Coordinates of C-alpha atoms in Angstrom, one line a residue:
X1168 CA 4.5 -47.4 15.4
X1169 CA 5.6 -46.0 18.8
X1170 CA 7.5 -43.0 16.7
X1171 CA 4.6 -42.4 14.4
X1172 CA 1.8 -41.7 16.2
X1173 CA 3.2 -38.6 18.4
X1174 CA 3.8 -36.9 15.4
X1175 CA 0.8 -37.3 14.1
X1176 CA -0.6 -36.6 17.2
X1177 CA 1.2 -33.1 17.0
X1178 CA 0.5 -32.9 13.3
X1179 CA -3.2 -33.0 13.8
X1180 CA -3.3 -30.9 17.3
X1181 CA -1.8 -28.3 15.2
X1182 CA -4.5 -28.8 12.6
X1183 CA -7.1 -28.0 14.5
X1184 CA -5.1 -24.9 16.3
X1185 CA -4.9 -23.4 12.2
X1186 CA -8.8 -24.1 12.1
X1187 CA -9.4 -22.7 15.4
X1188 CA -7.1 -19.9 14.7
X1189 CA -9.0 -19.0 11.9
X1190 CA -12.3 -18.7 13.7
X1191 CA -10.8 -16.3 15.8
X1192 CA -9.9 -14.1 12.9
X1193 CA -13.1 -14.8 11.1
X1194 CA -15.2 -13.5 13.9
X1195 CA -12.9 -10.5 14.5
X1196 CA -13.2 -9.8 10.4
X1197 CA -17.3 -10.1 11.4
X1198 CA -17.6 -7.6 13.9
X1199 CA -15.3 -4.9 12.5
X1200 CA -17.1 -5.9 9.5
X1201 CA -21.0 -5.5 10.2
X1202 CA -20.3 -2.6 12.0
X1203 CA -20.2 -0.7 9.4
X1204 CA -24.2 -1.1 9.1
X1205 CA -25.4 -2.6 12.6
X1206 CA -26.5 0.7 13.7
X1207 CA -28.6 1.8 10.4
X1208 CA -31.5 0.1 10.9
X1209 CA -31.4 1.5 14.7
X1210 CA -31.1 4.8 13.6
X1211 CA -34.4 5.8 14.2
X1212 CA -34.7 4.3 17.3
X1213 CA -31.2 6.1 18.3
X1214 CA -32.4 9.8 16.7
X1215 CA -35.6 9.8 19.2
X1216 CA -33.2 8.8 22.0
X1217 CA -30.7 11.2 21.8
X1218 CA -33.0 14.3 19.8
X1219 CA -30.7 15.1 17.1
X1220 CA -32.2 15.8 13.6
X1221 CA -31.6 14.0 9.8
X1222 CA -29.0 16.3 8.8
X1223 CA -27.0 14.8 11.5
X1224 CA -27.6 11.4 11.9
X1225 CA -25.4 9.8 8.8
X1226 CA -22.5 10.7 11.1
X1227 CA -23.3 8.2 12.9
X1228 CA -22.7 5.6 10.3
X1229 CA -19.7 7.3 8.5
X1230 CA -17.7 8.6 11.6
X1231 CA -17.1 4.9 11.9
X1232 CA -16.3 3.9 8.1
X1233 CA -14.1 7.5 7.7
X1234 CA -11.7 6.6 10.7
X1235 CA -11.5 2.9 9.4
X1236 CA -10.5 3.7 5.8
X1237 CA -8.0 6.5 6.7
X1238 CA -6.3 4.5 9.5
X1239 CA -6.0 1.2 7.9
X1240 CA -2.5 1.9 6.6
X1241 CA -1.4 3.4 9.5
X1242 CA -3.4 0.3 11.0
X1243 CA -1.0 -1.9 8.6
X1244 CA 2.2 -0.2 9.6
X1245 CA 1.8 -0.6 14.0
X1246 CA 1.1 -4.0 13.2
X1247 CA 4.7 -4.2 11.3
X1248 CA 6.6 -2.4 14.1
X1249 CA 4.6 -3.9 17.0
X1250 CA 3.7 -7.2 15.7
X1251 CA 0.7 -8.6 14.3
X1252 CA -0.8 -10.2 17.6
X1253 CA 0.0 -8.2 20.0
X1254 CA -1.3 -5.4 17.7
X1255 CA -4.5 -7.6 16.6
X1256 CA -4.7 -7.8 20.7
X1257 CA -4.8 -4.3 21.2
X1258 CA -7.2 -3.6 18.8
X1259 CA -9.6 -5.8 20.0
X1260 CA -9.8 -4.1 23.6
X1261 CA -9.6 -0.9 22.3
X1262 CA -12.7 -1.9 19.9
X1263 CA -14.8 -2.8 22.8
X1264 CA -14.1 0.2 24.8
X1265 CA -15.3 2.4 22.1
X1266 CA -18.2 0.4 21.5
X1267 CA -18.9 1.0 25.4
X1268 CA -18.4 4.6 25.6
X1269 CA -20.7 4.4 22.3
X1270 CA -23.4 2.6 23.6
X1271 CA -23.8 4.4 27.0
X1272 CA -23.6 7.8 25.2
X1273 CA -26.0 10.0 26.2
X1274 CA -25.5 12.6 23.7
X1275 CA -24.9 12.7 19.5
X1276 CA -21.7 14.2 19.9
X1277 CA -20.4 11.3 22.5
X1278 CA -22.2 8.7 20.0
X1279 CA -20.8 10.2 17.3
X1280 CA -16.7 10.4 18.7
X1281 CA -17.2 6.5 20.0
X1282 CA -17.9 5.5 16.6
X1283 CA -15.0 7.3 15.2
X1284 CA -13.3 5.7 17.5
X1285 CA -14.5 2.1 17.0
X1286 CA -12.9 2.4 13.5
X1287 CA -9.8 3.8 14.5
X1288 CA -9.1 0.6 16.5
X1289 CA -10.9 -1.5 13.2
X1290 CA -8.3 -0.2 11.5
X1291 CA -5.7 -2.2 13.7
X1292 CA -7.7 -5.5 13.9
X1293 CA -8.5 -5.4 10.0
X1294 CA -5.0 -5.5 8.5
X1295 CA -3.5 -7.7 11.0
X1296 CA -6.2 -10.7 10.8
X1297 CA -5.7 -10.8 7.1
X1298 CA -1.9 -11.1 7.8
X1299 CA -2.5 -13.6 10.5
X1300 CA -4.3 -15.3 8.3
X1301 CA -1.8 -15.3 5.3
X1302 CA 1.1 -16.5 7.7
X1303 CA -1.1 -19.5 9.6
X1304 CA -1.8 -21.3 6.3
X1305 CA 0.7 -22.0 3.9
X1306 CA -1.0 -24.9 2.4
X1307 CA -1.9 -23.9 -1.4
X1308 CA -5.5 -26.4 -0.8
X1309 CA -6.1 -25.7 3.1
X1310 CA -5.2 -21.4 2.1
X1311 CA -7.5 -21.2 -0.5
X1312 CA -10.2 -23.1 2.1
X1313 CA -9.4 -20.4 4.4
X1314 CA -9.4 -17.4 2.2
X1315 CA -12.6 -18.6 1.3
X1316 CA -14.4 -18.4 4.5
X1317 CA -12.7 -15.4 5.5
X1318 CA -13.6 -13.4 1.8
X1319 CA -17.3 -14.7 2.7
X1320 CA -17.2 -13.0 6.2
X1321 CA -15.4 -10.2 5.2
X1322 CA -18.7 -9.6 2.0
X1323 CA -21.3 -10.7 4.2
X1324 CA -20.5 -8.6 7.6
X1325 CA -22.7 -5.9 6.2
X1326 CA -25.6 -7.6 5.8
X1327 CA -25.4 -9.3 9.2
X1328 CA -25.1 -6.0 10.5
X1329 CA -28.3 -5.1 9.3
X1330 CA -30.3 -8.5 10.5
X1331 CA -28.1 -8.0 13.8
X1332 CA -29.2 -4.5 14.4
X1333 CA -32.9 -4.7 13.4
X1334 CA -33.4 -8.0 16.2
X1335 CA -31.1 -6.0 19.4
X1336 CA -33.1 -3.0 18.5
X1337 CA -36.7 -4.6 18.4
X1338 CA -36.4 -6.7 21.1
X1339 CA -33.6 -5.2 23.7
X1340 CA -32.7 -1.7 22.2
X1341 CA -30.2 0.4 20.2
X1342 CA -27.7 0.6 22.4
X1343 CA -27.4 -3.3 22.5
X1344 CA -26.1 -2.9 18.9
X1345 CA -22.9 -1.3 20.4
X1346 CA -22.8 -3.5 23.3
X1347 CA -22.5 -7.1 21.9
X1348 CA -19.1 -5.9 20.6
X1349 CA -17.8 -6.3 24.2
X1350 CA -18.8 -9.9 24.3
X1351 CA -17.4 -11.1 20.7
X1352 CA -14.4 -9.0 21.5
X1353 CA -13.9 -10.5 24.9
X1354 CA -14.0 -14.0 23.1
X1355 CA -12.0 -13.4 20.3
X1356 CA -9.4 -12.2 22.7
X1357 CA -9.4 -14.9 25.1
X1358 CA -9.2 -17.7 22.5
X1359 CA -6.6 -16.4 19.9
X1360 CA -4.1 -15.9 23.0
X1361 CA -3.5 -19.6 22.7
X1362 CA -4.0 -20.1 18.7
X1363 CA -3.2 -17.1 16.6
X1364 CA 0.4 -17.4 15.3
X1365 CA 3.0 -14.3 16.4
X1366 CA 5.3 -13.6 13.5
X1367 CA 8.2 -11.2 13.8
X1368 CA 7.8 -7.6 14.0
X1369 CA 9.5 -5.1 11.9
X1370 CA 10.9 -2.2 14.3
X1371 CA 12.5 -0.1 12.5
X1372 CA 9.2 0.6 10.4
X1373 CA 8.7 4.3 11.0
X1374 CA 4.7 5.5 11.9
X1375 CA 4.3 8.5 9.9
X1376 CA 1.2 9.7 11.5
X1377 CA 0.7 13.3 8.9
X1378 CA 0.0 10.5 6.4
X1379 CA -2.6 9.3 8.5
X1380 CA -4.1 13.0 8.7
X1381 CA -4.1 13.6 5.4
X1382 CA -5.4 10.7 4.2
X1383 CA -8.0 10.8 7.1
X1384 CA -8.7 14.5 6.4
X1385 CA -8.8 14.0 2.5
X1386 CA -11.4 10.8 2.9
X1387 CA -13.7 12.9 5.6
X1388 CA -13.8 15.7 3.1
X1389 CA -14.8 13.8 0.3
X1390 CA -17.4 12.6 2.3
X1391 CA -18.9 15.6 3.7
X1392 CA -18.9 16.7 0.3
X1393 CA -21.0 14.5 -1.0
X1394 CA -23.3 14.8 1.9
X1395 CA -23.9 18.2 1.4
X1396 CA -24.6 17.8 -2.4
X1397 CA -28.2 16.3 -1.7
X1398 CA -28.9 19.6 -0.1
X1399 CA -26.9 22.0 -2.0
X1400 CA -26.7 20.3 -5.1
X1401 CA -23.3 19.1 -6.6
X1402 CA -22.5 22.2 -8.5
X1403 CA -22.6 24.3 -5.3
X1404 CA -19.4 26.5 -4.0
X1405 CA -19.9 25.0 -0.6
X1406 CA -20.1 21.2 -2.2
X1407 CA -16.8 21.8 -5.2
X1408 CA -15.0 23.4 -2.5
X1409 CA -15.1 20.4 0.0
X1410 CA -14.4 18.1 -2.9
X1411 CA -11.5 19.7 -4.3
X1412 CA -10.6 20.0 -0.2
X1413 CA -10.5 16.5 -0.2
X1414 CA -8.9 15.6 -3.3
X1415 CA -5.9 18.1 -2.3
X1416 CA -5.5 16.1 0.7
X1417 CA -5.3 13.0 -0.9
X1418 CA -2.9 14.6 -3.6
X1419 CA -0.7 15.3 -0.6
X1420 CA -1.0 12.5 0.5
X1421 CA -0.1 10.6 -2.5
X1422 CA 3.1 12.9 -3.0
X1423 CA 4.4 12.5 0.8
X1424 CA 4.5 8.9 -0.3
X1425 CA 6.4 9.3 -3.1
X1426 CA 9.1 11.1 -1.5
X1427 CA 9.5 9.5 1.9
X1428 CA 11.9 6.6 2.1
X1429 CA 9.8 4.4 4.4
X1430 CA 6.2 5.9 3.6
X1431 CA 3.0 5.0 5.0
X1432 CA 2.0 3.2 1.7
X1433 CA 4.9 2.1 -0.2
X1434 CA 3.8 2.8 -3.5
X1435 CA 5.3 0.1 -5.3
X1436 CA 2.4 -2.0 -4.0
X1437 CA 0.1 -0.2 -6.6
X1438 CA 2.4 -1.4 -10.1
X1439 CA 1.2 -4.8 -9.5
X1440 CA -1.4 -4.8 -11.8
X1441 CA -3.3 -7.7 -10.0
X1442 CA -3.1 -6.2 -6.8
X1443 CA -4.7 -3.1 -8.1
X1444 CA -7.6 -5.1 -9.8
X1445 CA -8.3 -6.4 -6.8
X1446 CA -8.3 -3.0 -5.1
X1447 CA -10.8 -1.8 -8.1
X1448 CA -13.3 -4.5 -7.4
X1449 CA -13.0 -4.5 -3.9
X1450 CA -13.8 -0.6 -3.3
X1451 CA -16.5 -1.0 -6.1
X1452 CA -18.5 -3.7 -4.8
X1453 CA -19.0 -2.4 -1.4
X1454 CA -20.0 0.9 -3.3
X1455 CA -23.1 -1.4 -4.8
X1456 CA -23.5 -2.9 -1.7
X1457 CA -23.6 -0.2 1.0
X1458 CA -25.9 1.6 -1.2
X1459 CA -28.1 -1.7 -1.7
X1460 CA -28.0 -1.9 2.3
X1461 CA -28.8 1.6 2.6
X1462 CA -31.8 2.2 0.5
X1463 CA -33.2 -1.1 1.2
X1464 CA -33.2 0.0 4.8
X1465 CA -35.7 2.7 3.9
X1466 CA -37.9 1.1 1.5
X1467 CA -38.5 -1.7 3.5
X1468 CA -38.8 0.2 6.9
X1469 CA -40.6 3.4 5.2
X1470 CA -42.6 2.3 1.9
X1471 CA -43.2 -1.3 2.6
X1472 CA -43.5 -1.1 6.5
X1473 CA -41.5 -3.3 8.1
X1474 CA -40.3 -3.3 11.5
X1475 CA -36.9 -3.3 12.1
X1476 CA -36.9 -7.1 13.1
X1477 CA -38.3 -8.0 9.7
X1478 CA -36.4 -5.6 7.9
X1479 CA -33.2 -7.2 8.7
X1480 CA -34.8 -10.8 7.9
X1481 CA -35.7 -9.2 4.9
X1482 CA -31.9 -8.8 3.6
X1483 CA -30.9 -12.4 5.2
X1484 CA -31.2 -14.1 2.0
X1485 CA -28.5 -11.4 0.5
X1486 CA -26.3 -12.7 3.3
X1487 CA -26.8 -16.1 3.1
X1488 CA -26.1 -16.2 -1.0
X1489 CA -23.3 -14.5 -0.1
X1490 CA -21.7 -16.9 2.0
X1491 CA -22.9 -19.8 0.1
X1492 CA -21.0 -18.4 -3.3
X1493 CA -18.2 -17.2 -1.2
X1494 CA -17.5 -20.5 0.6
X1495 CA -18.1 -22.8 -2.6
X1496 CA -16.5 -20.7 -5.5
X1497 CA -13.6 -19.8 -3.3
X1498 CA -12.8 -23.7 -2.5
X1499 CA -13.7 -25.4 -5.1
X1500 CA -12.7 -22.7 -8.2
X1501 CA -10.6 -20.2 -6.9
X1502 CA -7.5 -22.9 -7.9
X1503 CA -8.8 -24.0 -11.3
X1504 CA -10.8 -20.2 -12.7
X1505 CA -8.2 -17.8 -13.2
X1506 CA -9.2 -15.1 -10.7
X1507 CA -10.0 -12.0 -13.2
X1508 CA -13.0 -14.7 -14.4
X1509 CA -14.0 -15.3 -10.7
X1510 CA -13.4 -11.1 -9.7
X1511 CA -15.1 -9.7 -12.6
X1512 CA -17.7 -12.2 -13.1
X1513 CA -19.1 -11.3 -9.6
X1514 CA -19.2 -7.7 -10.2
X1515 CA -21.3 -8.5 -13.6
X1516 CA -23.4 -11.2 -11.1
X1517 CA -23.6 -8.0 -8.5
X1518 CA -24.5 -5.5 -11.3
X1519 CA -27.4 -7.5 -12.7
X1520 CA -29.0 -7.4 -8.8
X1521 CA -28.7 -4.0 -9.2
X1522 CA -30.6 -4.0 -12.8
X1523 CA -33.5 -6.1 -11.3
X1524 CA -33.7 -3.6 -8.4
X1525 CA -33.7 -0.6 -11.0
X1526 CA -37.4 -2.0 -12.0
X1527 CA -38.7 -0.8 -8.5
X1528 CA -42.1 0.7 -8.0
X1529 CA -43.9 1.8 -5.1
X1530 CA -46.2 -1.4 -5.5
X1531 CA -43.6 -4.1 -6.0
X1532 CA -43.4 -6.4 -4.0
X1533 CA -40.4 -8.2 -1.8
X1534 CA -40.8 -11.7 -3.8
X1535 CA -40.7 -9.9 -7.2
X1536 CA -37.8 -7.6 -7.2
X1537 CA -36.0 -7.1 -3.8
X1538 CA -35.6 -10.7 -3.2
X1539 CA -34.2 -11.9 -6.7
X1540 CA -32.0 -8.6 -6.5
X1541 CA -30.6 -9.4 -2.9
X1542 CA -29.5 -13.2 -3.9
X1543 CA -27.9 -12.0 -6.9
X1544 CA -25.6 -9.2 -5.4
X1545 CA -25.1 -11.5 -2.4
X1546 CA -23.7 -14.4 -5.1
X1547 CA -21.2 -11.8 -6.9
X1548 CA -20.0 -10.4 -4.2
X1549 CA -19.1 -13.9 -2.3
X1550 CA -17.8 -14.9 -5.6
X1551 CA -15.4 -11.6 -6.2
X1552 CA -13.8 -11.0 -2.2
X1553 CA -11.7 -14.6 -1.5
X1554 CA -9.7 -13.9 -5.0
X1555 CA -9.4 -10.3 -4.3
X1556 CA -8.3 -11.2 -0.9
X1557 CA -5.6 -13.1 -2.2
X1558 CA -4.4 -11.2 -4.8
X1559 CA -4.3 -8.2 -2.7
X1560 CA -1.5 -10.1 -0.5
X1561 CA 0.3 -12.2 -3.7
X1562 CA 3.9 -11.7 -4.4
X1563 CA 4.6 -9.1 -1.2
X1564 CA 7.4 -9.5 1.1
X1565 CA 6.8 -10.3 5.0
X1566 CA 7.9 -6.4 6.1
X1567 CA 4.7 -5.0 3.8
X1568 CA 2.3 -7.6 4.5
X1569 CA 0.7 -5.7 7.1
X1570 CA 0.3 -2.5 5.0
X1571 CA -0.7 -4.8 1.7
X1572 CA -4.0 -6.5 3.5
X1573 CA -4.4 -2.7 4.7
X1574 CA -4.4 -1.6 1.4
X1575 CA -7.4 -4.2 0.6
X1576 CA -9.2 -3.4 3.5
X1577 CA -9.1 0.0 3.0
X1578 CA -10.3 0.5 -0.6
X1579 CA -13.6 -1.7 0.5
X1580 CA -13.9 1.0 3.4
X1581 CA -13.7 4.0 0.8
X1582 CA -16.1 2.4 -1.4
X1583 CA -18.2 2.3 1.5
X1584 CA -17.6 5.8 3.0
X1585 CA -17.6 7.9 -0.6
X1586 CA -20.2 5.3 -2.1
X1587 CA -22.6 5.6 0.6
X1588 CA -22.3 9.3 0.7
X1589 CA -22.9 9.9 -3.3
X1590 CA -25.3 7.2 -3.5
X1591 CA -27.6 8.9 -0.5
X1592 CA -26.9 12.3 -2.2
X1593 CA -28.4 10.7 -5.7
X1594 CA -31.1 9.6 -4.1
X1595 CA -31.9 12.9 -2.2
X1596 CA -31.5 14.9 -5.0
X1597 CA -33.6 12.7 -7.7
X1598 CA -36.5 12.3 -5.3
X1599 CA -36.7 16.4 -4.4
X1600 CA -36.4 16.6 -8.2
X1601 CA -39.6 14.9 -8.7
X1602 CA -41.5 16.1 -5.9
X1603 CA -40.8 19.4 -7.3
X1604 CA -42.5 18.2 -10.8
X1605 CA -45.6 16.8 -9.6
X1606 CA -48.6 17.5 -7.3
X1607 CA -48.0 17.0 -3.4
X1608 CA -49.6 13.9 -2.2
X1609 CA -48.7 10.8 0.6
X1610 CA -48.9 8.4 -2.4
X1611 CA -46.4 11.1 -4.5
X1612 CA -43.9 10.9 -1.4
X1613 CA -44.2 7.5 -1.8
X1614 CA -43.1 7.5 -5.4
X1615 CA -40.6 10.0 -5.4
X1616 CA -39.1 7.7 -2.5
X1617 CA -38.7 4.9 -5.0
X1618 CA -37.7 6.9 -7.8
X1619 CA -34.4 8.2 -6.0
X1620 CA -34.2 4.6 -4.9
X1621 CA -34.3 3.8 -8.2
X1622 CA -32.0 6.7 -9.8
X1623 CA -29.0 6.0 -7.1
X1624 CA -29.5 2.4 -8.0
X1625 CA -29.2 2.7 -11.8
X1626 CA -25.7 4.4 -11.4
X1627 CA -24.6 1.5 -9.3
X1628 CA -25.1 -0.5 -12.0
X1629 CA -23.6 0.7 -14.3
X1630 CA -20.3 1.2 -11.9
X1631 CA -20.3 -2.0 -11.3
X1632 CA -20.5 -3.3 -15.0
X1633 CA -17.8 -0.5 -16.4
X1634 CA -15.9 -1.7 -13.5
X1635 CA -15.7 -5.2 -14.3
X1636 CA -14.1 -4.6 -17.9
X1637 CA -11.8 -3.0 -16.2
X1638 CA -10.1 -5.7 -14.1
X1639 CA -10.8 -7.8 -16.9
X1640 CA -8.0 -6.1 -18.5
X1641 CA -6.2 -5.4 -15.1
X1642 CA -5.9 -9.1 -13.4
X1643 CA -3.4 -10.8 -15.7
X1644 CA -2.8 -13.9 -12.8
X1645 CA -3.3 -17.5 -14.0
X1646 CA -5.8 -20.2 -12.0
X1647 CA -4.1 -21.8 -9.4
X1648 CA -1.7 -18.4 -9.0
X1649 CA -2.7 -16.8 -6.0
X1650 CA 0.1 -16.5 -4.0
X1651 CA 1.2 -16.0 -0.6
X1652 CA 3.7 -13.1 1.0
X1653 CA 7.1 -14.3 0.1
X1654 CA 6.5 -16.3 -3.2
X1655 CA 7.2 -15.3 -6.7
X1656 CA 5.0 -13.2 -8.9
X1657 CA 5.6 -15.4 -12.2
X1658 CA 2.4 -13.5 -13.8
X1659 CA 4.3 -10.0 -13.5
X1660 CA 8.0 -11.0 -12.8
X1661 CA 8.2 -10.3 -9.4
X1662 CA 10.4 -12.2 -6.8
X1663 CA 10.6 -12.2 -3.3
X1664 CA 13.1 -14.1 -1.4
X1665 CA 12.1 -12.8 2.1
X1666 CA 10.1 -15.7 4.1
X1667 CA 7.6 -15.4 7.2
X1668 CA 9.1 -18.2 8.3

């Protein structure tokens, strides 16, 4: 008896350090997470502060998501050569830095270059908590438990962002929406020193930073171009040009990987056919839900009159549905549904939230459509990210499993950056086209409000739903095959005899 119960003393102790260990990445995966929308309900509130007009101000939000998705492989690859903690370390104090210089900024341009900077160091934390994550639980039950709270997180940080940011900017003030960074940073750091796991480190990984500018430079391109489209319209010399800008960027980048013999993305990570499902349904459903987030910001704030208190209550239910599906479908079906079912069957749940908000008028109200909409997206997109998560990761060997949970992480981020931008620049550009075809009035403002609303929303949809066939056909892996870095790929052949441990 004497021999038994230290060991299952020790057995249990480290238990609750994997637990533990995974609230510490959970709340790190939160922050970088709701980031990406905390500060767009306090736009208005920062715009009178700082005097800077609406052409500007959507820098605020995508300076941060355009440095997050083109760093995150770069991101991927320090966390290879300098190891996962240590790098997941670093990024944490160099998040909460930017979000101080951001939050005393006294000017757009200082705002503005502390975001950027906020998602250059997300792009560090990101990968390496998903990889942290991968190598802490190696237990097919207790690793589908875990990628199931940290897929809910991951789907739900947006919408936090926005009930976050509406109560620090009603009741303390904008800048408090950069500032609580520093405190959930300064946690995170001080309890993961003692729990997080510190697997080896690659060193002779080479950092191939003109891969970083081009992919950086091709992304912000994109983006700018389709900002400029809901001004210029997307036909426009000025619009094509930055597009095609962008995409010869990305073009270069793409071909720099294929000749390099250590590149940035190893490209071999993109045959798996399950691995680029989940990429597919990861950047499409933050397309739906950034542009959900970001014209429900307006309608609720500008044609229903909320404050921005209520206006992030308003979208609570989305997150709450969304951690509820994530938490439940993830540990209880994510090892008897085979995952395509699970991935595409949120994106069809997500699509039909979209459909109910395409039935929007400036006298609905939030019971009738906005509310039934924001459970349903919420549901599919907690039901789609803990598979995709997974997948994303399945079959890789320990050297590239800081680059593969960069790769997830940063197709979410360009659906967000690129989806945003279009989605805004639909919206723009429907709602001038029906002011300009009907008599000027405050209750036609109103309407042509809702009608871009609805006109961006209606292309969401239907993304979404042609995207789901899609990794119908793409995910091939069986229930109960999701993998960890190191195992065998028995869906597509691959085998991996490298271990983490």
């Amino acid at each position: 008896m004497t021999d038994v119960m230290p060991g299952r003393d020790s057995a249990t102790h480290a238990s609750k350090g994997r637990w533990l260990g995974l609230g510490v990445i959970a709340a790190a995966q939160l922050m970088t997470a709701l980031d990406a929308t905390i500060v767009n309900i306090a736009l208005p509130s920062a715009q009178s502060d700082l005097a800077f007009g609406d052409a500007q101000r959507q820098w605020v939000v995508t300076a941060y998501t355009v440095c997050f998705a083109g760093l995150l492989l770069l991101g991927g690859r320090v966390a290879d050569v300098l190891g996962r903690r240590r790098a997941f370390q670093i990024g944490l104090v160099g998040f909460a830095l930017a979000s101080l210089v951001a939050g005393l900024a006294p000017t757009l341009p200082v705002l503005v270059a502390g975001r950027a900077l906020q998602g250059a160091f997300a792009a560090l934390i990101a990968p390496t908590a998903l990889s942290l994550l991968a190598v802490t639980f190696t237990e097919q039950r207790e690793r589908a438990r875990a990628f199931a709270v940290y897929g809910a997180v991951a789907s739900s940080g947006a919408g936090a962002g926005l009930l976050l940011g509406g109560v620090l900017t009603e009741y303390l003030d904008w800048r408090w929406c950069l500032f609580v960074n520093v405190l959930i940073a300064a946690i995170v750091l001080a309890v993961g020193r003692s729990v997080l796991p510190d697997p080896p480190r690659f060193g002779s990984a080479r950092i191939d930073a003109m891969s970083a500018g081009l992919a950086t430079g091709g992304l912000a391109a994109l983006v700018f171009g389709c900002n400029q489209a809901a001004r210029h319209g997307w036909t426009s010399a000025l619009v094509l040009g930055w597009l095609a800008a962008g995409v010869c960027a990305l073009a270069g980048f793409g071909l720099r990987q294929w000749r390099m013999a250590s590149p940035l993305l190893p490209l071999r990570l993109l045959t798996d056919r399950n691995r680029a499902g989940a990429y597919v349904a990861a950047a499409t459903a933050v397309v739906g839900a950034f542009g959900m987030f970001l014209l429900l910001t307006y309608h609720l704030q500008v044609v229903l009159g909320y404050s921005p208190a209520r206006a992030g209550l308003a979208v609570l239910p989305m997150t709450l549905a969304n951690s509820l599906s994530g938490y439940q479908l993830g540990n209880r079906l994510m090892l008897r549904v085979a995952p395509r079912i699970l991935i595409a069957g949120g994106l069809l749940i997500a699509a039909s939230g979209l459909a109910v908000m395409t039935q929007l008028t400036p006298h609905s109200g939030y019971f009738t459509i906005v509310l039934p909409a924001e459970v349903l997206i919420g549901a599919g997109m907690g039901a789609l990210f803990p598979p995709a998560f997974q997948l994303a990761i399945r079959g890789v060997t320990p050297r590239d499993a800081g680059v593969a949970s960069a790769v997830i992480n940063a197709a979410a981020q360009v659906g967000g950056s690129i989806g945003t931008a279009a989605i805004n620049a639909l919206a723009v550009s429907s709602t001038a086209a029906y002011l300009a075809t009907h008599a000027p009035s405050p209750s036609r403002q109103v309407a042509a409000l809702v009608h871009g609303y609805v006109y961006a929303t209606a292309w969401s949809t239907a993304l979404l739903t042609v995207m789901a066939v899609l990794v119908f056909v793409l995910v091939t892996s069986p229930r109960g095959q999701h993998g960890q870095p190191g195992q065998p790929d028995r869906a597509n052949g691959e085998v991996s005899t490298s271990k983490e441990h």
